[in-house]
Tab-separated table of C-alpha atoms in Angstrom:
chain	number	residue	atom	x	y	z
A	1	UNK	CA	-15.871	-36.715	9.717
A	2	UNK	CA	-14.566	-33.320	8.591
A	3	UNK	CA	-17.036	-31.793	5.555
A	4	UNK	CA	-15.482	-29.241	4.878
A	5	UNK	CA	-11.699	-27.519	4.595
A	6	UNK	CA	-12.038	-23.608	5.406
A	7	UNK	CA	-8.287	-22.089	4.402
A	8	UNK	CA	-7.616	-18.424	5.069
A	9	UNK	CA	-4.717	-16.430	4.080
A	10	UNK	CA	-2.433	-14.653	6.091
A	11	UNK	CA	-4.261	-11.501	4.758
A	12	UNK	CA	-7.965	-12.856	5.470
A	13	UNK	CA	-8.058	-12.746	9.236
A	14	UNK	CA	-11.931	-11.371	9.443
A	15	UNK	CA	-14.461	-13.182	10.900
A	16	UNK	CA	-16.634	-11.872	8.222
A	17	UNK	CA	-14.542	-13.683	5.417
A	18	UNK	CA	-16.526	-15.228	2.718
A	19	UNK	CA	-14.939	-18.709	3.627
A	20	UNK	CA	-16.136	-18.858	6.862
A	21	UNK	CA	-19.750	-18.341	5.404
A	22	UNK	CA	-21.908	-21.334	6.530
A	23	UNK	CA	-19.450	-22.890	8.977
A	24	UNK	CA	-20.244	-25.790	11.182
A	25	UNK	CA	-17.841	-25.978	14.252
A	26	UNK	CA	-19.163	-29.928	14.458
A	27	UNK	CA	-18.532	-30.792	10.805
A	28	UNK	CA	-15.857	-28.301	9.248
A	29	UNK	CA	-11.972	-27.471	9.504
A	30	UNK	CA	-10.206	-23.584	9.392
A	31	UNK	CA	-6.645	-24.361	7.888
A	32	UNK	CA	-4.345	-22.152	8.512
A	33	UNK	CA	-0.140	-21.900	7.829
A	34	UNK	CA	2.536	-19.817	8.177
A	35	UNK	CA	4.007	-20.894	5.234
A	36	UNK	CA	7.723	-20.479	4.245
A	37	UNK	CA	6.885	-19.164	0.501
A	38	UNK	CA	4.812	-16.947	1.539
A	39	UNK	CA	7.702	-14.424	3.217
A	40	UNK	CA	10.283	-14.874	1.304
A	41	UNK	CA	9.337	-14.880	-2.238
A	42	UNK	CA	10.436	-11.608	-1.854
A	43	UNK	CA	12.744	-11.027	1.926
A	44	UNK	CA	9.448	-9.633	3.280
A	45	UNK	CA	10.189	-6.955	5.927
A	46	UNK	CA	11.038	-8.656	9.518
A	47	UNK	CA	8.414	-6.412	11.120
A	48	UNK	CA	5.848	-7.221	8.469
A	49	UNK	CA	6.529	-11.182	8.860
A	50	UNK	CA	6.138	-10.928	12.074
A	51	UNK	CA	2.985	-8.972	12.428
A	52	UNK	CA	0.960	-11.175	10.001
A	53	UNK	CA	2.423	-14.285	11.742
A	54	UNK	CA	1.155	-12.895	15.148
A	55	UNK	CA	-2.242	-11.721	13.773
A	56	UNK	CA	-2.727	-15.326	12.391
A	57	UNK	CA	-1.902	-16.784	15.879
A	58	UNK	CA	-3.947	-14.601	17.768
A	59	UNK	CA	-6.907	-14.891	15.068
A	60	UNK	CA	-6.332	-19.060	14.863
A	61	UNK	CA	-7.329	-18.525	18.480
A	62	UNK	CA	-10.384	-16.820	18.504
A	63	UNK	CA	-11.366	-18.720	16.054
A	64	UNK	CA	-10.693	-21.720	19.026
A	65	UNK	CA	-12.381	-19.908	21.781
A	66	UNK	CA	-15.957	-19.949	19.236
A	67	UNK	CA	-15.394	-23.133	19.110
A	68	UNK	CA	-14.084	-24.061	15.864
A	69	UNK	CA	-11.652	-26.176	15.249
A	70	UNK	CA	-8.026	-25.204	13.674
A	71	UNK	CA	-5.555	-26.568	11.820
A	72	UNK	CA	-2.803	-24.440	12.063
A	73	UNK	CA	1.082	-24.803	10.806
A	74	UNK	CA	3.296	-22.578	13.013
A	75	UNK	CA	6.412	-21.850	10.590
A	76	UNK	CA	8.902	-24.399	11.168
A	77	UNK	CA	12.175	-24.115	8.970
A	78	UNK	CA	12.627	-27.852	8.728
A	79	UNK	CA	9.558	-30.006	8.360
A	80	UNK	CA	6.798	-27.155	7.798
A	81	UNK	CA	4.555	-26.656	4.610
A	82	UNK	CA	7.126	-24.849	1.904
A	83	UNK	CA	3.707	-23.127	-0.191
A	84	UNK	CA	0.162	-23.104	0.109
A	85	UNK	CA	-0.161	-25.742	-1.727
A	86	UNK	CA	1.835	-28.564	0.523
A	87	UNK	CA	-0.091	-26.727	3.675
A	88	UNK	CA	-3.443	-27.420	2.353
A	89	UNK	CA	-2.204	-31.319	1.244
A	90	UNK	CA	-1.086	-31.911	3.915
A	91	UNK	CA	-4.139	-30.785	5.973
A	92	UNK	CA	-6.567	-33.105	2.958
A	93	UNK	CA	-4.593	-36.131	3.994
A	94	UNK	CA	-5.490	-35.671	7.920
A	95	UNK	CA	-8.965	-35.014	7.859
A	96	UNK	CA	-10.065	-36.153	4.364
A	97	UNK	CA	-12.672	-33.219	3.557
A	98	UNK	CA	-16.160	-33.668	1.040
A	99	UNK	CA	-15.369	-29.998	-0.290
A	100	UNK	CA	-12.775	-26.993	0.464
A	101	UNK	CA	-13.629	-23.277	0.305
A	102	UNK	CA	-11.407	-19.949	0.260
A	103	UNK	CA	-12.191	-16.647	-0.520
A	104	UNK	CA	-10.422	-15.047	-3.526
A	105	UNK	CA	-7.220	-14.360	-2.867
A	106	UNK	CA	-5.597	-10.811	-3.559
A	107	UNK	CA	-2.772	-11.840	-5.915
A	108	UNK	CA	-2.727	-13.110	-9.490
A	109	UNK	CA	-0.052	-15.846	-8.778
A	110	UNK	CA	-2.278	-17.134	-5.960
A	111	UNK	CA	-5.562	-17.366	-7.890
A	112	UNK	CA	-3.350	-19.060	-10.622
A	113	UNK	CA	-2.262	-21.782	-7.902
A	114	UNK	CA	-5.609	-22.050	-6.393
A	115	UNK	CA	-7.215	-22.946	-9.601
A	116	UNK	CA	-5.265	-26.072	-10.108
A	117	UNK	CA	-6.474	-27.720	-6.222
A	118	UNK	CA	-9.477	-29.249	-7.443
A	119	UNK	CA	-7.847	-31.907	-9.870
A	120	UNK	CA	-5.141	-31.967	-7.845
A	121	UNK	CA	-6.801	-32.912	-4.098
A	122	UNK	CA	-9.424	-35.186	-6.132
A	123	UNK	CA	-12.099	-33.165	-4.398
A	124	UNK	CA	-14.758	-29.767	-5.061
A	125	UNK	CA	-13.004	-25.997	-4.174
A	126	UNK	CA	-14.831	-23.281	-3.914
A	127	UNK	CA	-13.412	-20.182	-4.251
A	128	UNK	CA	-15.883	-17.182	-2.832
A	129	UNK	CA	-16.074	-13.625	-3.824
A	130	UNK	CA	-13.648	-11.318	-0.895
A	131	UNK	CA	-16.672	-8.964	0.370
A	132	UNK	CA	-14.616	-7.503	2.647
A	133	UNK	CA	-13.759	-5.092	-1.227
A	134	UNK	CA	-17.055	-2.697	-1.548
A	135	UNK	CA	-16.300	-3.067	-5.904
A	136	UNK	CA	-15.717	-6.494	-6.952
A	137	UNK	CA	-13.253	-6.947	-9.789
A	138	UNK	CA	-16.606	-8.012	-12.315
A	139	UNK	CA	-18.158	-4.348	-10.794
A	140	UNK	CA	-14.781	-2.643	-12.049
A	141	UNK	CA	-14.532	-4.096	-15.402
A	142	UNK	CA	-18.096	-3.450	-16.216
A	143	UNK	CA	-17.653	0.583	-15.270
A	144	UNK	CA	-13.765	0.424	-17.211
A	145	UNK	CA	-15.535	-1.322	-19.926
A	146	UNK	CA	-15.411	1.240	-22.990
A	147	UNK	CA	-13.273	4.315	-21.544
A	148	UNK	CA	-11.278	6.088	-22.513
A	149	UNK	CA	-9.797	7.141	-19.955
A	150	UNK	CA	-9.954	5.039	-16.330
A	151	UNK	CA	-9.322	8.030	-14.185
A	152	UNK	CA	-9.803	6.971	-10.386
A	153	UNK	CA	-11.815	10.374	-9.807
A	154	UNK	CA	-14.706	9.292	-12.082
A	155	UNK	CA	-14.484	5.657	-10.248
A	156	UNK	CA	-14.327	7.491	-6.848
A	157	UNK	CA	-17.507	9.535	-7.268
A	158	UNK	CA	-20.014	6.017	-8.589
A	159	UNK	CA	-18.138	4.450	-5.166
A	160	UNK	CA	-19.496	7.249	-3.327
A	161	UNK	CA	-22.945	7.426	-5.497
A	162	UNK	CA	-22.564	3.056	-4.928
A	163	UNK	CA	-22.013	3.675	-1.032
A	164	UNK	CA	-23.435	6.996	-0.178
A	165	UNK	CA	-20.995	7.653	2.273
A	166	UNK	CA	-21.005	11.911	2.347
A	167	UNK	CA	-23.987	12.299	-0.112
A	168	UNK	CA	-27.083	14.457	0.262
A	169	UNK	CA	-29.278	12.438	-2.568
A	170	UNK	CA	-26.996	12.559	-5.436
A	171	UNK	CA	-25.286	15.225	-4.636
A	172	UNK	CA	-21.741	15.045	-3.025
A	173	UNK	CA	-21.877	16.759	0.866
A	174	UNK	CA	-20.325	20.241	0.297
A	175	UNK	CA	-21.130	20.512	-2.854
A	176	UNK	CA	-17.565	19.011	-3.887
A	177	UNK	CA	-16.391	15.538	-4.518
A	178	UNK	CA	-13.211	15.911	-3.172
A	179	UNK	CA	-11.087	18.681	-1.479
A	180	UNK	CA	-7.940	17.839	-2.190
A	181	UNK	CA	-6.754	21.474	-2.502
A	182	UNK	CA	-7.486	21.750	1.419
A	183	UNK	CA	-4.724	19.213	2.311
A	184	UNK	CA	-1.666	20.485	0.992
A	185	UNK	CA	-0.763	22.950	4.158
A	186	UNK	CA	2.541	23.096	5.999
A	187	UNK	CA	3.016	21.830	8.789
A	188	UNK	CA	2.834	24.933	11.483
A	189	UNK	CA	6.550	24.160	13.733
A	190	UNK	CA	4.416	24.843	16.981
A	191	UNK	CA	1.797	22.093	15.852
A	192	UNK	CA	2.288	18.968	17.476
A	193	UNK	CA	1.466	15.583	16.425
A	194	UNK	CA	-1.210	13.614	19.133
A	195	UNK	CA	1.287	10.880	21.650
A	196	UNK	CA	-0.317	7.812	19.763
A	197	UNK	CA	-1.289	4.487	21.733
A	198	UNK	CA	1.296	1.712	22.232
A	199	UNK	CA	0.587	-2.085	21.895
A	200	UNK	CA	3.123	-3.827	24.186
A	201	UNK	CA	3.667	-6.886	22.362
A	202	UNK	CA	2.254	-10.329	24.457
A	203	UNK	CA	3.694	-13.855	25.514
A	204	UNK	CA	2.114	-15.034	21.738
A	205	UNK	CA	4.031	-11.737	19.609
A	206	UNK	CA	7.038	-11.976	21.653
A	207	UNK	CA	6.827	-16.355	20.345
A	208	UNK	CA	6.903	-14.768	16.650
A	209	UNK	CA	9.544	-11.986	17.352
A	210	UNK	CA	12.598	-14.346	19.314
A	211	UNK	CA	11.136	-16.599	15.357
A	212	UNK	CA	11.677	-14.056	12.730
A	213	UNK	CA	14.901	-12.966	14.867
A	214	UNK	CA	15.921	-16.548	13.743
A	215	UNK	CA	14.690	-17.825	11.103
A	216	UNK	CA	14.399	-14.417	8.946
A	217	UNK	CA	17.518	-12.970	10.022
A	218	UNK	CA	18.847	-11.956	6.795
A	219	UNK	CA	15.600	-9.710	6.039
A	220	UNK	CA	15.305	-6.149	5.036
A	221	UNK	CA	14.525	-3.772	8.042
A	222	UNK	CA	14.218	-3.336	12.115
A	223	UNK	CA	12.330	-5.619	14.265
A	224	UNK	CA	12.152	-4.310	17.580
A	225	UNK	CA	10.857	-2.153	19.035
A	226	UNK	CA	7.412	-3.806	17.911
A	227	UNK	CA	4.253	-2.184	19.207
A	228	UNK	CA	1.558	-2.403	16.337
A	229	UNK	CA	-1.884	-3.659	17.023
A	230	UNK	CA	-2.133	-8.172	16.188
A	231	UNK	CA	-5.754	-8.308	17.104
A	232	UNK	CA	-8.774	-7.372	16.223
A	233	UNK	CA	-9.629	-5.538	20.117
A	234	UNK	CA	-6.629	-3.547	19.664
A	235	UNK	CA	-7.107	-2.874	15.448
A	236	UNK	CA	-10.260	-1.409	16.555
A	237	UNK	CA	-8.711	0.438	19.388
A	238	UNK	CA	-6.710	1.901	17.068
A	239	UNK	CA	-9.621	3.215	15.069
A	240	UNK	CA	-11.252	4.613	17.666
A	241	UNK	CA	-8.174	6.803	18.566
A	242	UNK	CA	-7.176	8.083	14.969
A	243	UNK	CA	-10.935	9.105	14.519
A	244	UNK	CA	-10.811	10.855	18.011
A	245	UNK	CA	-7.408	12.294	18.239
A	246	UNK	CA	-5.563	12.480	14.562
A	247	UNK	CA	-8.154	12.660	11.876
A	248	UNK	CA	-9.453	16.036	12.567
A	249	UNK	CA	-6.617	17.371	11.301
A	250	UNK	CA	-5.650	15.070	9.139
A	251	UNK	CA	-7.015	16.650	6.223
A	252	UNK	CA	-4.695	19.359	6.585
A	253	UNK	CA	-1.467	18.100	6.716
A	254	UNK	CA	-2.139	14.637	4.548
A	255	UNK	CA	0.517	16.035	2.269
A	256	UNK	CA	3.587	17.255	5.377
A	257	UNK	CA	6.244	15.521	6.151
A	258	UNK	CA	8.309	16.209	9.502
A	259	UNK	CA	11.789	14.741	10.600
A	260	UNK	CA	11.412	12.487	13.431
A	261	UNK	CA	7.572	11.823	12.971
A	262	UNK	CA	7.037	9.657	10.654
A	263	UNK	CA	3.125	9.537	11.322
A	264	UNK	CA	2.082	12.828	12.275
A	265	UNK	CA	-2.480	12.899	11.640
A	266	UNK	CA	-1.734	9.246	9.520
A	267	UNK	CA	-4.430	6.392	10.324
A	268	UNK	CA	-1.508	3.820	9.992
A	269	UNK	CA	-4.255	1.734	9.524
A	270	UNK	CA	-3.981	0.509	6.383
A	271	UNK	CA	-2.135	-3.156	7.198
A	272	UNK	CA	-5.239	-3.622	9.686
A	273	UNK	CA	-7.008	-3.364	6.831
A	274	UNK	CA	-5.313	-5.066	4.438
A	275	UNK	CA	-4.907	-8.144	6.135
A	276	UNK	CA	-8.839	-8.208	7.410
A	277	UNK	CA	-8.032	-6.584	11.347
A	278	UNK	CA	-10.172	-4.326	10.009
A	279	UNK	CA	-13.002	-3.609	7.471
A	280	UNK	CA	-12.836	-0.758	5.031
A	281	UNK	CA	-16.296	0.182	5.756
A	282	UNK	CA	-16.341	0.292	9.080
A	283	UNK	CA	-13.621	2.638	8.967
A	284	UNK	CA	-15.707	4.933	6.557
A	285	UNK	CA	-18.698	4.526	8.693
A	286	UNK	CA	-16.243	5.943	11.640
A	287	UNK	CA	-14.785	8.921	9.625
A	288	UNK	CA	-18.458	9.621	8.259
A	289	UNK	CA	-19.842	9.851	11.829
A	290	UNK	CA	-17.543	12.046	12.912
A	291	UNK	CA	-18.124	14.677	10.358
A	292	UNK	CA	-21.670	14.262	11.349
A	293	UNK	CA	-21.325	14.680	14.863
A	294	UNK	CA	-19.026	17.771	14.072
A	295	UNK	CA	-16.087	16.233	15.266
A	296	UNK	CA	-14.108	15.959	12.511
A	297	UNK	CA	-13.928	18.742	9.036
A	298	UNK	CA	-15.348	18.021	5.881
A	299	UNK	CA	-12.159	18.314	3.899
A	300	UNK	CA	-10.212	15.110	6.384
A	301	UNK	CA	-13.743	12.715	6.514
A	302	UNK	CA	-13.395	12.987	2.821
A	303	UNK	CA	-9.645	12.756	2.099
A	304	UNK	CA	-9.615	9.593	4.327
A	305	UNK	CA	-12.598	7.976	2.649
A	306	UNK	CA	-10.984	9.102	-0.632
A	307	UNK	CA	-8.177	6.867	0.075
A	308	UNK	CA	-10.161	4.125	0.971
A	309	UNK	CA	-13.140	3.701	-1.305
A	310	UNK	CA	-11.314	5.802	-4.372
A	311	UNK	CA	-7.856	4.190	-4.526
A	312	UNK	CA	-7.756	1.258	-2.402
A	313	UNK	CA	-10.613	-0.264	-4.716
A	314	UNK	CA	-9.383	1.507	-8.119
A	315	UNK	CA	-5.735	-0.009	-7.514
A	316	UNK	CA	-7.400	-3.200	-6.834
A	317	UNK	CA	-9.286	-2.954	-9.546
A	318	UNK	CA	-6.958	-1.898	-12.280
A	319	UNK	CA	-4.309	-4.897	-11.160
A	320	UNK	CA	-7.150	-7.516	-11.620
A	321	UNK	CA	-8.070	-5.735	-15.059
A	322	UNK	CA	-4.954	-5.979	-16.727
A	323	UNK	CA	-2.790	-8.559	-14.914
A	324	UNK	CA	-0.848	-10.360	-15.776
A	325	UNK	CA	0.760	-8.095	-18.505
A	326	UNK	CA	0.284	-5.494	-16.158
A	327	UNK	CA	3.821	-6.163	-14.622
A	328	UNK	CA	6.343	-6.108	-16.902
A	329	UNK	CA	4.885	-2.561	-18.281
A	330	UNK	CA	8.067	0.150	-18.368
A	331	UNK	CA	6.577	2.972	-21.123
A	332	UNK	CA	9.603	5.096	-19.706
A	333	UNK	CA	12.246	2.698	-20.855
A	334	UNK	CA	13.875	3.189	-17.203
A	335	UNK	CA	16.523	0.180	-16.163
A	336	UNK	CA	18.854	1.599	-13.815
A	337	UNK	CA	19.072	-0.356	-10.392
A	338	UNK	CA	18.342	0.113	-7.462
A	339	UNK	CA	20.569	2.144	-6.020
A	340	UNK	CA	23.085	0.767	-2.073
A	341	UNK	CA	21.292	3.029	-0.289
A	342	UNK	CA	17.531	1.815	-1.041
A	343	UNK	CA	18.974	-0.698	1.378
A	344	UNK	CA	20.500	0.912	4.383
A	345	UNK	CA	19.198	4.216	4.108
A	346	UNK	CA	23.343	6.148	3.405
A	347	UNK	CA	22.860	8.802	1.323
A	348	UNK	CA	23.368	12.982	1.562
A	349	UNK	CA	19.834	13.434	0.687
A	350	UNK	CA	18.128	14.001	4.042
A	351	UNK	CA	14.963	13.645	2.369
A	352	UNK	CA	15.625	10.010	0.874
A	353	UNK	CA	17.976	8.993	4.219
A	354	UNK	CA	15.144	10.056	6.786
A	355	UNK	CA	11.776	8.514	4.316
A	356	UNK	CA	13.916	5.096	3.473
A	357	UNK	CA	15.217	5.236	7.379
A	358	UNK	CA	11.537	5.212	8.452
A	359	UNK	CA	10.597	2.881	6.154
A	360	UNK	CA	13.863	0.697	7.592
A	361	UNK	CA	12.502	1.214	11.303
A	362	UNK	CA	8.842	0.869	11.235
A	363	UNK	CA	8.044	-1.018	7.988
A	364	UNK	CA	5.548	2.131	6.913
A	365	UNK	CA	6.045	5.533	5.445
A	366	UNK	CA	3.139	7.728	4.699
A	367	UNK	CA	1.732	8.152	0.874
A	368	UNK	CA	3.869	11.596	0.338
A	369	UNK	CA	7.459	9.842	1.529
A	370	UNK	CA	6.508	6.933	-0.576
A	371	UNK	CA	5.112	8.772	-3.690
A	372	UNK	CA	6.641	11.969	-3.740
A	373	UNK	CA	9.989	11.612	-2.170
A	374	UNK	CA	11.359	8.132	-2.500
A	375	UNK	CA	8.802	7.482	-5.599
A	376	UNK	CA	9.555	11.064	-7.224
A	377	UNK	CA	13.240	10.537	-6.825
A	378	UNK	CA	12.811	6.724	-8.465
A	379	UNK	CA	10.994	8.435	-11.433
A	380	UNK	CA	13.400	10.711	-11.842
A	381	UNK	CA	16.376	9.144	-11.695
A	382	UNK	CA	14.872	5.829	-14.169
A	383	UNK	CA	15.010	3.204	-11.625
A	384	UNK	CA	14.195	-0.072	-13.225
A	385	UNK	CA	10.081	-0.542	-12.530
A	386	UNK	CA	10.692	-4.669	-11.643
A	387	UNK	CA	13.410	-3.807	-8.954
A	388	UNK	CA	10.841	-0.880	-7.936
A	389	UNK	CA	7.782	-2.910	-7.697
A	390	UNK	CA	9.683	-5.743	-5.383
A	391	UNK	CA	11.299	-2.766	-2.903
A	392	UNK	CA	7.871	-1.720	-2.634
A	393	UNK	CA	6.202	-5.280	-2.058
A	394	UNK	CA	8.618	-6.411	0.877
A	395	UNK	CA	9.552	-3.098	2.578
A	396	UNK	CA	6.188	-2.153	3.901
A	397	UNK	CA	3.631	-3.813	5.791
A	398	UNK	CA	0.645	-3.010	4.047
A	399	UNK	CA	2.251	-3.633	1.045
A	400	UNK	CA	0.594	-6.992	-1.396
A	401	UNK	CA	0.760	-7.003	-5.067
A	402	UNK	CA	-2.214	-5.929	-5.754
A	403	UNK	CA	-2.424	-3.098	-3.867
A	404	UNK	CA	1.630	-2.057	-4.721
A	405	UNK	CA	1.824	-2.789	-7.789
A	406	UNK	CA	-0.500	-0.395	-9.580
A	407	UNK	CA	0.455	1.993	-7.055
A	408	UNK	CA	4.691	1.573	-8.652
A	409	UNK	CA	3.376	0.992	-11.780
A	410	UNK	CA	0.808	3.771	-12.662
A	411	UNK	CA	1.594	6.160	-9.969
A	412	UNK	CA	4.871	6.529	-9.163
A	413	UNK	CA	7.147	5.088	-12.400
A	414	UNK	CA	3.686	6.431	-15.185
A	415	UNK	CA	5.254	2.819	-16.578
A	416	UNK	CA	1.446	2.592	-18.114
A	417	UNK	CA	2.258	5.343	-19.916
A	418	UNK	CA	-0.760	7.254	-18.236
A	419	UNK	CA	-3.713	4.256	-17.352
A	420	UNK	CA	-3.829	4.828	-14.248
A	421	UNK	CA	-2.473	8.367	-13.479
A	422	UNK	CA	-2.700	11.430	-16.119
A	423	UNK	CA	0.263	13.145	-15.643
A	424	UNK	CA	4.475	11.617	-14.148
A	425	UNK	CA	4.422	12.871	-10.108
A	426	UNK	CA	7.250	14.225	-10.859
A	427	UNK	CA	9.022	17.613	-8.539
A	428	UNK	CA	12.128	18.907	-8.456
A	429	UNK	CA	13.337	19.980	-4.779
A	430	UNK	CA	10.963	22.611	-4.662
A	431	UNK	CA	7.753	20.711	-3.508
A	432	UNK	CA	10.074	18.778	-1.162
A	433	UNK	CA	11.286	22.307	0.715
A	434	UNK	CA	7.711	22.893	0.717
A	435	UNK	CA	5.674	20.443	2.306
A	436	UNK	CA	8.801	19.646	5.119
A	437	UNK	CA	11.435	20.332	6.726
A	438	UNK	CA	13.438	17.663	5.025
A	439	UNK	CA	15.833	20.521	3.614
A	440	UNK	CA	17.297	22.223	6.902
A	441	UNK	CA	20.327	20.548	7.405
A	442	UNK	CA	20.906	18.428	3.997
A	443	UNK	CA	24.150	18.275	2.673
A	444	UNK	CA	22.947	19.596	-0.469
A	445	UNK	CA	21.340	23.063	-0.912
A	446	UNK	CA	18.067	23.020	-2.226
A	447	UNK	CA	17.854	25.996	-3.914
A	448	UNK	CA	20.632	25.829	-6.180
A	449	UNK	CA	19.944	23.196	-9.920
A	450	UNK	CA	23.684	23.154	-11.161
A	451	UNK	CA	27.046	21.661	-9.274
A	452	UNK	CA	28.149	19.056	-6.560
A	453	UNK	CA	25.872	20.931	-3.983
A	454	UNK	CA	23.005	21.316	-5.508
A	455	UNK	CA	19.624	19.292	-4.976
A	456	UNK	CA	20.232	16.490	-6.749
A	457	UNK	CA	16.134	16.555	-7.293
A	458	UNK	CA	16.609	20.205	-9.707
A	459	UNK	CA	18.813	18.609	-12.374
A	460	UNK	CA	17.193	15.302	-12.174
A	461	UNK	CA	13.445	17.058	-12.853
A	462	UNK	CA	14.887	19.311	-15.629
A	463	UNK	CA	16.741	16.036	-17.092
A	464	UNK	CA	14.105	13.914	-16.929
A	465	UNK	CA	11.645	16.382	-18.625
A	466	UNK	CA	14.289	17.079	-21.101
A	467	UNK	CA	14.867	13.131	-22.085
A	468	UNK	CA	10.559	12.455	-22.164
A	469	UNK	CA	9.738	15.802	-23.866
A	470	UNK	CA	8.694	14.214	-27.434
A	471	UNK	CA	6.117	12.065	-24.972
A	472	UNK	CA	4.958	14.207	-23.008
A	473	UNK	CA	4.221	17.340	-25.361
A	474	UNK	CA	0.856	16.453	-25.883
A	475	UNK	CA	-0.064	16.007	-22.063
A	476	UNK	CA	-2.068	19.358	-21.306
A	477	UNK	CA	-1.359	18.749	-17.577
A	478	UNK	CA	2.381	18.954	-18.349
A	479	UNK	CA	1.732	22.056	-20.509
A	480	UNK	CA	3.425	24.622	-18.373
A	481	UNK	CA	6.314	22.456	-17.599
A	482	UNK	CA	7.329	21.814	-20.911
A	483	UNK	CA	6.976	25.704	-21.634
A	484	UNK	CA	9.079	26.426	-19.168
A	485	UNK	CA	11.361	23.852	-20.244
A	486	UNK	CA	11.548	25.002	-23.814
A	487	UNK	CA	11.877	29.041	-22.961
A	488	UNK	CA	15.237	27.944	-20.654
A	489	UNK	CA	18.545	28.837	-21.780
A	490	UNK	CA	20.048	25.990	-23.615
A	491	UNK	CA	23.539	26.803	-21.396
A	492	UNK	CA	21.930	26.284	-18.434
A	493	UNK	CA	20.183	23.272	-18.857
A	494	UNK	CA	23.105	21.698	-20.399
A	495	UNK	CA	24.724	22.470	-17.363
A	496	UNK	CA	21.822	21.291	-15.105
A	497	UNK	CA	21.776	17.818	-17.379
A	498	UNK	CA	25.474	17.736	-17.110
A	499	UNK	CA	24.799	17.444	-12.963
A	500	UNK	CA	22.299	15.664	-12.865
A	501	UNK	CA	24.157	12.614	-15.472
A	502	UNK	CA	27.609	13.409	-12.667
A	503	UNK	CA	24.572	12.274	-10.018
A	504	UNK	CA	23.771	9.372	-11.624
A	505	UNK	CA	26.597	7.852	-12.310
A	506	UNK	CA	28.069	8.189	-9.203
A	507	UNK	CA	24.884	6.060	-8.208
A	508	UNK	CA	25.925	2.488	-6.523
C-alpha cells in the first residue's frame, strides 16, 4: 500500500524540501524523473542537463541509502516520460496512492500544470511552500503592496532585519546597509586567484555524460571537461573552499574581469543553491561566521549575503508578483534578433568573445560578464527581449525562469520600464576597459568613438541615449548622461550614430 507519492522536481534536491516533511519510508514513495520536455523546452546547455541529471541520480541514491523507496525514471529518448504530468501519471498507475505531495515549483508554467493534477489523477494533491527561500511569495506581495517603487535596496534592508544577518540590533553591521562602492576595484596584474578544487566525475556522472553526448548533441555548449559538484557532500566542500579561499577578496574584486580566468574570486555556488544541494541560509551563515571570526572583511561578506538575501529573493518575488505578463514586457521597443555570435562566440569584440566563449565552455559567467558585457550589448543593440530571455535561460546552469526573467527583463534590458531598476545599466567601452583586460589586443580601439575601428560599445552607447532621450530625460540618475548628450556637437553625435548604424546593419 502506498499512502503518499512525493514528487520531487529536478531543482528540489534537498533533504529539507517541504514535500519530504513527514515522510514514512514504510508507506510513502518518492518519485523523480528525467523529463524530455524539461530538458528541451529550450535547448539547455549540455553541461546544465548533465549537472541536473547527475545531481538527481545522486540524490535519489542518497534517499535510497536512508531506506526510502524511490521511483526514478531515467531519461530515455524512446519510451520515457515526455512531461512531468506523464511521469507522475505513470507513477500513480504503478502505486495507486491516497494522495500526492509536491513543493511549489520555481516556474509559473509548471505551477499551472500542477494545479490540474488533482482533477487529472483523481486524488488530492498538496502543493507546499518552498521554504528554501527566506521570503515567501505572499510575504513579498505584502511588502510590495502600495509601494510606488519596488527597489531592491529597501527590500534588502527588510530582509536583513528579518534574518538578522550582519545586524547589531536594528542597525547594520559597520553602520551601512551595503558596501557596493568598495566592491569595484580593478584587479591588479600581480594578483592571482586561488586554485579551485576539482570534482572528478564518478561512474554515475560518466553515464550521464555519455547520455547527454548521445541524446543532446545538438544543444548549445561544451560537455567536457566536467568537474562540477553533483552531491550534497561535494557541494559543502565547494562552499568550504569558497569561504576559506576566495571570500576574503570577493568584495574588492567582484566586478573585475580577466581573460582566461572566468571565476576569479566568485563562489560559483549559484547552481548548487538553485537546485537544492546548498541552502541559502547555510551559505549566509558560513559567510557571516567568517566575518565574525576575522577571516573575511565586511565588504566581502555583505556583498555575498546581498546577492542571496537581496537579489535572489527579490527577483523571485518580482517574478511571481508580475507573471504571466512580465515575460512580454518590451518598454524600449527592442526587436533585433540575436546575432549568430551568441551561439559561436565568433566576434571581433574581444570582451564578448571571451564572455560568450566562457559561457559556452562552462555554462557559467559571473554577474558582471552577464550584465555589463553581454547584457550591456543586448541593451544597446536593441535585441529582442524574448530572444534574450531564452538565451540566458538555456546557456547558464544556474538559470531557471524565476531568476533569469527578472534579471533580463528588468536589470539587463530595462524592458519593464523601470519597475526593477531605477536606470538602464548602459555603459560605453570605458567601463569594460576599466574593469578588465579585455580591451588588450582587441581588434577595436576602446578610445575611438567613430569609424570602423571604434569600439562598438562607444557609438552604440551614445546612439542608445539619443534614441531614448525623451524617455530618460526625466530620470534623475540619467541626468548627467543626458546633459552630456545635449552638449555634444551635433556633427560628432551624427558621426557616432552613423558608426552605430553601420555596425548594427552588418550584424548577422
